[in-house]
Amino acid sequence: MVENDQFKNGDWVQGKSRDGELIHGFIETVSDSREIVKVNVVESDNEKAVGKSIWIPSKWTEKLPDLEISNENHLLTLIDLALLSKDETWFMELSGKLESIKIHPKINARKSEFLIPGNRIAKLDLNR
């Protein structure tokens, strides 16, 4: 597992709860002693734990690697999520990444690889 002084709010982690349930979620709070963390559970082998926040020892958790998202559509979706969750810091970070993509179009060139062919919304003709 990871050294517990490396955790910060918003980090995605996986680990085990005190009852031995496997969990996957993000850190909401790190205790002052950094020995326990409050995790918002988004996936678990115990369905009752999903959507709840639980305190667990930080030594029972492992920080997951950050994903680098460079696709404009994915960033726009995440920006919507940041707005819904009223997370201004995340919104500003995502907006900066989106601006970077617009400035450097070569990164944006692979965007079409992620688009779903036959998307029924793309077929809408709003001028009818």
JSON list of C-alpha atoms in Angstrom, two decimals, residues 29-111:
[
{"chain": "A", "resi": 29, "resn": "THR", "atom": "CA", "xyz": [-11.19, 13.89, 4.12]},
{"chain": "A", "resi": 30, "resn": "VAL", "atom": "CA", "xyz": [-7.78, 12.98, 5.47]},
{"chain": "A", "resi": 31, "resn": "SER", "atom": "CA", "xyz": [-7.49, 12.96, 9.26]},
{"chain": "A", "resi": 32, "resn": "ASP", "atom": "CA", "xyz": [-5.00, 15.33, 10.92]},
{"chain": "A", "resi": 33, "resn": "SER", "atom": "CA", "xyz": [-2.89, 12.34, 11.94]},
{"chain": "A", "resi": 34, "resn": "ARG", "atom": "CA", "xyz": [-3.18, 11.03, 8.33]},
{"chain": "A", "resi": 35, "resn": "GLU", "atom": "CA", "xyz": [-3.84, 7.56, 9.76]},
{"chain": "A", "resi": 36, "resn": "ILE", "atom": "CA", "xyz": [-7.46, 7.38, 8.60]},
{"chain": "A", "resi": 37, "resn": "VAL", "atom": "CA", "xyz": [-9.27, 8.67, 5.54]},
{"chain": "A", "resi": 38, "resn": "LYS", "atom": "CA", "xyz": [-12.92, 9.24, 4.73]},
{"chain": "A", "resi": 39, "resn": "VAL", "atom": "CA", "xyz": [-13.73, 7.57, 1.41]},
{"chain": "A", "resi": 40, "resn": "ASN", "atom": "CA", "xyz": [-16.85, 8.16, -0.68]},
{"chain": "A", "resi": 41, "resn": "VAL", "atom": "CA", "xyz": [-17.55, 4.65, -1.98]},
{"chain": "A", "resi": 42, "resn": "VAL", "atom": "CA", "xyz": [-18.51, 4.44, -5.66]},
{"chain": "A", "resi": 43, "resn": "GLU", "atom": "CA", "xyz": [-18.02, 0.66, -6.06]},
{"chain": "A", "resi": 44, "resn": "SER", "atom": "CA", "xyz": [-17.96, -2.18, -3.57]},
{"chain": "A", "resi": 45, "resn": "ASP", "atom": "CA", "xyz": [-18.68, -5.87, -3.27]},
{"chain": "A", "resi": 46, "resn": "ASN", "atom": "CA", "xyz": [-21.24, -4.77, -0.66]},
{"chain": "A", "resi": 47, "resn": "GLU", "atom": "CA", "xyz": [-23.90, -2.85, -2.61]},
{"chain": "A", "resi": 48, "resn": "LYS", "atom": "CA", "xyz": [-25.15, -1.19, 0.60]},
{"chain": "A", "resi": 49, "resn": "ALA", "atom": "CA", "xyz": [-21.81, 0.62, 0.94]},
{"chain": "A", "resi": 50, "resn": "VAL", "atom": "CA", "xyz": [-22.06, 2.29, -2.50]},
{"chain": "A", "resi": 51, "resn": "GLY", "atom": "CA", "xyz": [-22.83, 6.00, -2.22]},
{"chain": "A", "resi": 52, "resn": "LYS", "atom": "CA", "xyz": [-21.84, 6.18, 1.43]},
{"chain": "A", "resi": 53, "resn": "SER", "atom": "CA", "xyz": [-18.79, 7.72, 3.04]},
{"chain": "A", "resi": 54, "resn": "ILE", "atom": "CA", "xyz": [-16.76, 5.58, 5.40]},
{"chain": "A", "resi": 55, "resn": "TRP", "atom": "CA", "xyz": [-13.69, 6.12, 7.57]},
{"chain": "A", "resi": 56, "resn": "ILE", "atom": "CA", "xyz": [-10.95, 3.52, 7.09]},
{"chain": "A", "resi": 57, "resn": "PRO", "atom": "CA", "xyz": [-7.27, 3.26, 8.03]},
{"chain": "A", "resi": 58, "resn": "SER", "atom": "CA", "xyz": [-5.16, 4.82, 5.30]},
{"chain": "A", "resi": 59, "resn": "LYS", "atom": "CA", "xyz": [-2.82, 1.82, 5.39]},
{"chain": "A", "resi": 60, "resn": "TRP", "atom": "CA", "xyz": [-5.72, -0.29, 4.04]},
{"chain": "A", "resi": 61, "resn": "THR", "atom": "CA", "xyz": [-6.06, 1.89, 0.96]},
{"chain": "A", "resi": 62, "resn": "GLU", "atom": "CA", "xyz": [-4.05, 2.28, -2.20]},
{"chain": "A", "resi": 63, "resn": "LYS", "atom": "CA", "xyz": [-3.99, 5.41, -4.31]},
{"chain": "A", "resi": 64, "resn": "LEU", "atom": "CA", "xyz": [-4.99, 4.79, -7.92]},
{"chain": "A", "resi": 65, "resn": "PRO", "atom": "CA", "xyz": [-3.02, 6.46, -10.73]},
{"chain": "A", "resi": 66, "resn": "ASP", "atom": "CA", "xyz": [-4.43, 9.66, -12.18]},
{"chain": "A", "resi": 67, "resn": "LEU", "atom": "CA", "xyz": [-5.84, 9.32, -15.67]},
{"chain": "A", "resi": 68, "resn": "GLU", "atom": "CA", "xyz": [-4.76, 11.82, -18.28]},
{"chain": "A", "resi": 69, "resn": "ILE", "atom": "CA", "xyz": [-7.81, 12.83, -20.28]},
{"chain": "A", "resi": 70, "resn": "SER", "atom": "CA", "xyz": [-7.06, 14.70, -23.48]},
{"chain": "A", "resi": 71, "resn": "ASN", "atom": "CA", "xyz": [-10.32, 14.14, -25.33]},
{"chain": "A", "resi": 72, "resn": "GLU", "atom": "CA", "xyz": [-12.50, 17.24, -25.68]},
{"chain": "A", "resi": 73, "resn": "ASN", "atom": "CA", "xyz": [-15.79, 15.34, -25.33]},
{"chain": "A", "resi": 74, "resn": "HIS", "atom": "CA", "xyz": [-14.63, 13.57, -22.17]},
{"chain": "A", "resi": 75, "resn": "LEU", "atom": "CA", "xyz": [-13.43, 16.85, -20.69]},
{"chain": "A", "resi": 76, "resn": "LEU", "atom": "CA", "xyz": [-16.78, 18.53, -21.43]},
{"chain": "A", "resi": 77, "resn": "THR", "atom": "CA", "xyz": [-18.58, 15.70, -19.66]},
{"chain": "A", "resi": 78, "resn": "LEU", "atom": "CA", "xyz": [-16.28, 16.00, -16.65]},
{"chain": "A", "resi": 79, "resn": "ILE", "atom": "CA", "xyz": [-16.77, 19.77, -16.61]},
{"chain": "A", "resi": 80, "resn": "ASP", "atom": "CA", "xyz": [-20.52, 19.18, -16.41]},
{"chain": "A", "resi": 81, "resn": "LEU", "atom": "CA", "xyz": [-19.93, 16.81, -13.50]},
{"chain": "A", "resi": 82, "resn": "ALA", "atom": "CA", "xyz": [-17.72, 19.38, -11.75]},
{"chain": "A", "resi": 83, "resn": "LEU", "atom": "CA", "xyz": [-20.48, 21.97, -12.15]},
{"chain": "A", "resi": 84, "resn": "LEU", "atom": "CA", "xyz": [-23.11, 19.59, -10.80]},
{"chain": "A", "resi": 85, "resn": "SER", "atom": "CA", "xyz": [-20.94, 18.78, -7.79]},
{"chain": "A", "resi": 86, "resn": "LYS", "atom": "CA", "xyz": [-20.07, 22.50, -7.33]},
{"chain": "A", "resi": 87, "resn": "ASP", "atom": "CA", "xyz": [-16.36, 21.64, -7.27]},
{"chain": "A", "resi": 88, "resn": "GLU", "atom": "CA", "xyz": [-14.78, 24.92, -8.37]},
{"chain": "A", "resi": 89, "resn": "THR", "atom": "CA", "xyz": [-11.19, 23.68, -8.13]},
{"chain": "A", "resi": 90, "resn": "TRP", "atom": "CA", "xyz": [-11.88, 20.68, -10.35]},
{"chain": "A", "resi": 91, "resn": "PHE", "atom": "CA", "xyz": [-13.86, 22.86, -12.76]},
{"chain": "A", "resi": 92, "resn": "MET", "atom": "CA", "xyz": [-10.93, 25.26, -13.13]},
{"chain": "A", "resi": 93, "resn": "GLU", "atom": "CA", "xyz": [-8.48, 22.37, -13.63]},
{"chain": "A", "resi": 94, "resn": "LEU", "atom": "CA", "xyz": [-10.65, 20.77, -16.32]},
{"chain": "A", "resi": 95, "resn": "SER", "atom": "CA", "xyz": [-11.29, 24.11, -18.03]},
{"chain": "A", "resi": 96, "resn": "GLY", "atom": "CA", "xyz": [-7.54, 24.68, -18.22]},
{"chain": "A", "resi": 97, "resn": "LYS", "atom": "CA", "xyz": [-7.05, 21.27, -19.82]},
{"chain": "A", "resi": 98, "resn": "LEU", "atom": "CA", "xyz": [-9.83, 22.01, -22.31]},
{"chain": "A", "resi": 99, "resn": "GLU", "atom": "CA", "xyz": [-8.22, 25.33, -23.24]},
{"chain": "A", "resi": 100, "resn": "SER", "atom": "CA", "xyz": [-4.89, 23.54, -23.69]},
{"chain": "A", "resi": 101, "resn": "ILE", "atom": "CA", "xyz": [-6.49, 21.11, -26.12]},
{"chain": "A", "resi": 102, "resn": "LYS", "atom": "CA", "xyz": [-7.95, 23.97, -28.13]},
{"chain": "A", "resi": 103, "resn": "ILE", "atom": "CA", "xyz": [-4.56, 25.70, -28.28]},
{"chain": "A", "resi": 104, "resn": "HIS", "atom": "CA", "xyz": [-2.72, 22.51, -29.30]},
{"chain": "A", "resi": 105, "resn": "PRO", "atom": "CA", "xyz": [-4.88, 20.88, -32.00]},
{"chain": "A", "resi": 106, "resn": "LYS", "atom": "CA", "xyz": [-2.49, 17.94, -32.53]},
{"chain": "A", "resi": 107, "resn": "ILE", "atom": "CA", "xyz": [-3.65, 16.52, -29.20]},
{"chain": "A", "resi": 108, "resn": "ASN", "atom": "CA", "xyz": [-7.22, 16.87, -30.42]},
{"chain": "A", "resi": 109, "resn": "ALA", "atom": "CA", "xyz": [-6.50, 14.99, -33.67]},
{"chain": "A", "resi": 110, "resn": "ARG", "atom": "CA", "xyz": [-7.18, 11.59, -32.08]},
{"chain": "A", "resi": 111, "resn": "LYS", "atom": "CA", "xyz": [-10.59, 12.71, -30.79]}
]
